[in-house]
């Protein structure tokens, strides 16, 4: 079996988004012109690792109401709590180990803000939001969201570590999350020296993103908050250089044109213009 080598390493960019939330934005195609940046990890668009941060008591850091169209977000919480509300009337509580899969589809307005207890007492926040592209045929589907409670995605023990499957199948475990794009996505923790190996379907994109600690892939060291895109081969194989917490990504490329502007990801510039107009004219709904 041929092990996939690292084909490129891209460091995340520290930034802020929403209302003073520090995060590391991981766009593996950054530096490439225009929308090509978002093709590199097809069908994934980008990953935001928010926090880890400790909210001071009374701090309202979060993501106030904003729109999306044309893709899905999978938001996974590692520490803290967030309350989600959206323009379809959906609402839910994100807890550590839980996730939320939101289909922006034809258009949605949502917010993710601290829960009242956390606003009052402060506390740690950390999580990962992954943008998963929608096939052209699904970009105008009705918006909505699915709560994925921690109990529906339990940790599974592995030699020297454990894995939580957030979408698709890893290590024989399948997540309840459903996405039109064919993907597999998981949170893996390993002790120093532990190894992990998994076959990835031929032709799929594969990437590994350590959140904390570091790994080695065929002798290449991959540090925290870095995307390691993998090249041709049968299996993703890695070794923990230090105790490590990392995200595993694999997916079948959509190979469709991408037009991106802020919170909208469509196929053409005309569709982006339409999205901006539809949002400005209130056609993506409102939060009550
Ligand atoms: Mn959002």
Coordinates of C-alpha atoms and ligand atoms in Angstrom, one line a residue:
X1 CA 0.0 0.0 0.0
X2 CA 1.4 3.4 -1.0
X3 CA 1.4 6.0 1.7
X4 CA 0.4 9.6 0.7
X5 CA 3.2 12.1 0.9
X6 CA 2.7 15.8 1.9
X7 CA 2.2 17.7 -1.3
X8 CA 2.0 21.2 0.3
X9 CA 2.2 22.8 3.7
X10 CA 0.3 26.1 4.3
X11 CA 0.4 27.9 7.6
X12 CA -2.9 29.4 8.9
X13 CA -3.3 33.2 9.2
X14 CA -4.1 34.6 12.6
X15 CA -7.1 37.0 12.2
X16 CA -10.4 38.0 13.8
X17 CA -13.9 37.6 12.7
X18 CA -17.4 38.2 14.0
X19 CA -17.3 40.2 17.2
X20 CA -13.7 40.1 18.3
X21 CA -13.2 36.3 18.0
X22 CA -9.5 35.5 17.4
X23 CA -9.1 32.7 15.0
X24 CA -6.6 31.0 12.6
X25 CA -7.9 30.9 9.0
X26 CA -6.7 28.0 7.0
X27 CA -7.1 28.4 3.3
X28 CA -4.6 26.1 1.7
X29 CA -4.8 27.9 -1.7
X30 CA -4.1 31.3 -0.3
X31 CA -1.7 33.4 -2.4
X32 CA -3.3 31.9 -5.6
X33 CA -5.2 34.5 -7.7
X34 CA -8.8 35.2 -7.0
X35 CA -11.2 32.3 -6.4
X36 CA -8.6 29.6 -7.2
X37 CA -7.6 29.8 -3.6
X38 CA -10.8 28.0 -2.7
X39 CA -10.2 25.2 -5.3
X40 CA -7.1 23.7 -3.6
X41 CA -8.9 21.6 -1.0
X42 CA -12.0 20.9 -3.2
X43 CA -14.8 20.1 -1.9
X44 CA -13.6 21.9 1.2
X45 CA -13.3 25.7 1.0
X46 CA -11.7 26.8 4.2
X47 CA -11.3 26.0 7.9
X48 CA -11.4 28.4 10.8
X49 CA -9.8 27.3 14.1
X50 CA -11.3 29.8 16.6
X51 CA -9.7 30.3 20.0
X52 CA -8.5 28.8 22.1
X53 CA -9.3 31.9 24.1
X54 CA -10.6 32.7 27.5
X55 CA -13.6 35.0 27.5
X56 CA -13.5 37.6 30.3
X57 CA -16.7 37.8 32.3
X58 CA -19.2 40.1 30.4
X59 CA -17.4 39.7 27.0
X60 CA -19.9 39.2 24.2
X61 CA -17.3 37.8 21.7
X62 CA -19.2 35.8 19.1
X63 CA -20.6 35.9 15.6
X64 CA -23.5 38.3 15.3
X65 CA -26.1 37.9 12.5
X66 CA -24.7 37.5 9.0
X67 CA -25.7 35.7 5.8
X68 CA -24.5 32.7 3.8
X69 CA -25.4 31.1 0.5
X70 CA -24.1 28.2 -1.6
X71 CA -22.3 25.9 0.9
X72 CA -22.5 24.1 4.2
X73 CA -20.7 24.9 7.5
X74 CA -19.8 22.2 10.0
X75 CA -19.1 23.9 13.3
X76 CA -17.4 21.7 15.9
X77 CA -17.0 22.9 19.5
X78 CA -14.1 21.7 21.6
X79 CA -14.4 24.0 24.6
X80 CA -17.2 26.4 25.8
X81 CA -20.7 26.8 24.5
X82 CA -22.4 28.7 21.7
X83 CA -26.1 29.4 21.1
X84 CA -27.0 29.3 17.4
X85 CA -30.1 31.0 15.9
X86 CA -31.0 31.3 12.2
X87 CA -33.6 32.9 9.9
X88 CA -35.4 29.6 9.3
X89 CA -36.4 29.7 13.0
X90 CA -33.8 27.1 14.0
X91 CA -31.9 27.4 17.2
X92 CA -29.6 25.1 19.2
X93 CA -26.9 24.9 21.8
X94 CA -23.4 23.9 20.8
X95 CA -21.6 22.0 23.6
X96 CA -18.0 20.6 23.7
X97 CA -17.8 17.5 21.5
X98 CA -21.0 18.5 19.6
X99 CA -21.3 20.0 16.2
X100 CA -23.8 21.8 14.0
X101 CA -24.2 21.2 10.3
X102 CA -25.8 24.2 8.6
X103 CA -26.9 24.1 5.0
X104 CA -26.8 27.7 3.8
X105 CA -28.3 26.5 0.5
X106 CA -30.4 29.3 -1.2
X107 CA -29.6 31.7 1.7
X108 CA -29.7 31.9 5.5
X109 CA -28.9 34.5 8.2
X110 CA -27.5 33.2 11.4
X111 CA -25.7 34.1 14.6
X112 CA -23.5 32.2 17.0
X113 CA -23.1 33.9 20.4
X114 CA -22.1 32.9 23.9
X115 CA -24.8 31.5 26.2
X116 CA -26.0 33.7 29.0
X117 CA -24.1 31.8 31.7
X118 CA -20.9 32.2 29.8
X119 CA -21.5 35.9 29.2
X120 CA -21.8 36.2 32.9
X121 CA -18.9 34.1 34.1
X122 CA -16.6 34.1 31.1
X123 CA -14.6 30.9 30.2
X124 CA -12.7 29.1 27.5
X125 CA -13.9 28.9 23.8
X126 CA -12.4 26.7 21.1
X127 CA -13.7 25.1 18.0
X128 CA -13.4 24.5 14.3
X129 CA -15.7 25.7 11.5
X130 CA -15.3 23.9 8.2
X131 CA -16.8 25.3 5.0
X132 CA -18.0 22.4 2.7
X133 CA -18.9 23.4 -0.8
X134 CA -22.3 22.4 -2.3
X135 CA -22.5 20.8 -5.7
X136 CA -24.0 23.3 -8.3
X137 CA -27.2 21.3 -8.2
X138 CA -27.6 21.8 -4.4
X139 CA -26.7 25.5 -4.1
X140 CA -30.4 26.6 -4.1
X141 CA -31.7 24.0 -1.7
X142 CA -33.8 25.1 1.3
X143 CA -31.6 26.3 4.1
X144 CA -31.6 24.6 7.5
X145 CA -29.4 23.1 10.2
X146 CA -28.8 19.8 12.0
X147 CA -27.8 19.5 15.6
X148 CA -25.1 16.9 16.1
X149 CA -25.0 16.3 19.9
X150 CA -21.8 14.8 21.4
X151 CA -23.7 11.6 22.3
X152 CA -24.4 11.0 18.6
X153 CA -20.7 11.3 17.8
X154 CA -18.9 9.6 20.7
X155 CA -15.1 9.1 20.9
X156 CA -13.9 5.7 19.6
X157 CA -10.7 4.3 21.1
X158 CA -7.8 3.6 18.9
X159 CA -4.3 2.3 19.7
X160 CA -2.6 5.3 21.4
X161 CA -5.5 7.6 20.9
X162 CA -9.1 8.2 20.0
X163 CA -11.2 9.5 17.1
X164 CA -14.5 11.4 16.9
X165 CA -16.1 11.0 13.4
X166 CA -17.9 14.3 12.4
X167 CA -18.8 13.3 8.8
X168 CA -18.6 10.3 6.7
X169 CA -16.7 7.2 7.8
X170 CA -13.3 6.7 9.5
X171 CA -12.0 3.6 11.3
X172 CA -15.3 1.8 10.7
X173 CA -17.4 4.5 12.4
X174 CA -19.9 6.6 10.5
X175 CA -21.2 10.0 11.5
X176 CA -24.9 10.9 11.4
X177 CA -24.1 14.1 9.5
X178 CA -25.3 14.2 5.9
X179 CA -23.6 16.3 3.2
X180 CA -24.3 16.3 -0.6
X181 CA -20.5 16.4 -1.1
X182 CA -18.9 13.0 -0.4
X183 CA -16.6 13.7 2.5
X184 CA -15.0 12.1 5.6
X185 CA -14.0 14.4 8.5
X186 CA -12.8 13.6 12.0
X187 CA -11.1 14.8 15.2
X188 CA -8.2 12.6 16.1
X189 CA -6.1 12.7 19.3
X190 CA -2.9 10.7 19.6
X191 CA -0.2 10.2 22.2
X192 CA 3.4 10.9 21.2
X193 CA 4.7 8.1 19.0
X194 CA 1.3 6.7 18.2
X195 CA 0.5 6.0 14.5
X196 CA -2.7 6.3 12.5
X197 CA -3.3 4.9 9.0
X198 CA -6.4 4.9 6.9
X199 CA -7.2 4.2 3.3
X200 CA -8.7 7.1 1.3
X201 CA -10.7 6.5 -1.9
X202 CA -8.8 7.0 -5.1
X203 CA -9.1 10.5 -6.5
X204 CA -10.2 12.1 -3.2
X205 CA -8.6 15.2 -1.7
X206 CA -6.9 14.4 1.6
X207 CA -5.6 16.8 4.2
X208 CA -4.5 16.9 7.8
X209 CA -4.6 19.9 10.1
X210 CA -3.0 19.6 13.6
X211 CA -4.7 22.0 16.1
X212 CA -2.2 21.3 18.9
X213 CA 1.0 19.4 18.9
X214 CA 2.7 18.1 15.7
X215 CA 2.9 15.1 13.4
X216 CA 5.2 13.5 10.9
X217 CA 4.1 12.3 7.5
X218 CA 6.8 10.4 5.7
X219 CA 9.5 12.4 7.5
X220 CA 7.8 15.8 7.0
X221 CA 6.9 17.5 10.2
X222 CA 3.6 19.3 10.3
X223 CA 3.1 21.9 13.0
X224 CA -0.1 23.1 14.6
X225 CA -2.5 25.4 12.6
X226 CA -0.9 24.2 9.3
X227 CA -2.8 22.5 6.5
X228 CA -0.9 19.5 5.1
X229 CA -2.3 18.6 1.7
X230 CA -1.5 15.1 0.7
X231 CA -0.5 13.8 -2.7
X232 CA -1.2 10.6 -4.6
X233 CA -1.3 7.3 -2.8
X234 CA -3.6 4.8 -1.2
X235 CA -3.4 5.6 2.5
X236 CA -3.2 8.6 4.8
X237 CA -0.6 7.6 7.4
X238 CA 0.9 9.8 10.1
X239 CA 2.8 9.6 13.4
X240 CA 2.4 11.9 16.4
X241 CA 5.7 13.7 17.0
X242 CA 4.2 15.1 20.2
X243 CA 0.8 14.5 21.8
X244 CA -1.5 15.8 19.1
X245 CA -5.0 16.9 18.5
X246 CA -5.8 17.1 14.7
X247 CA -8.5 17.2 12.1
X248 CA -8.6 14.7 9.3
X249 CA -10.2 15.7 6.0
X250 CA -11.0 13.6 2.9
X251 CA -13.5 14.4 0.1
X252 CA -14.4 13.8 -3.5
X253 CA -13.6 16.9 -5.5
X254 CA -16.6 18.6 -7.1
X255 CA -14.5 20.1 -10.0
X256 CA -16.9 22.9 -10.5
X257 CA -16.1 26.6 -11.0
X258 CA -16.0 28.7 -7.8
X259 CA -17.0 32.3 -7.4
X260 CA -16.5 33.6 -3.8
X261 CA -17.3 36.8 -2.1
X262 CA -17.3 37.0 1.7
X263 CA -20.1 34.7 3.0
X264 CA -21.3 33.6 -0.4
X265 CA -19.8 30.8 -2.5
X266 CA -21.4 30.2 -6.0
X267 CA -20.3 29.2 -9.5
X268 CA -20.3 32.5 -11.3
X269 CA -19.9 36.2 -10.6
X270 CA -23.5 36.9 -11.7
X271 CA -24.7 34.5 -9.0
X272 CA -22.5 36.4 -6.4
X273 CA -24.1 39.7 -7.5
X274 CA -27.5 38.1 -7.2
X275 CA -26.6 36.8 -3.7
X276 CA -25.5 40.3 -2.5
X277 CA -28.7 41.8 -3.9
X278 CA -30.9 39.1 -2.4
X279 CA -29.3 39.6 1.0
X280 CA -29.6 43.4 0.9
X281 CA -33.2 43.1 -0.1
X282 CA -34.0 40.8 2.8
X283 CA -34.6 37.7 0.7
X284 CA -32.4 35.5 2.9
X285 CA -34.6 36.2 5.9
X286 CA -34.1 37.8 9.3
X287 CA -33.5 36.9 12.9
X288 CA -36.4 37.7 15.2
Ligands
LIG1 MN1 -21.5 32.1 9.7

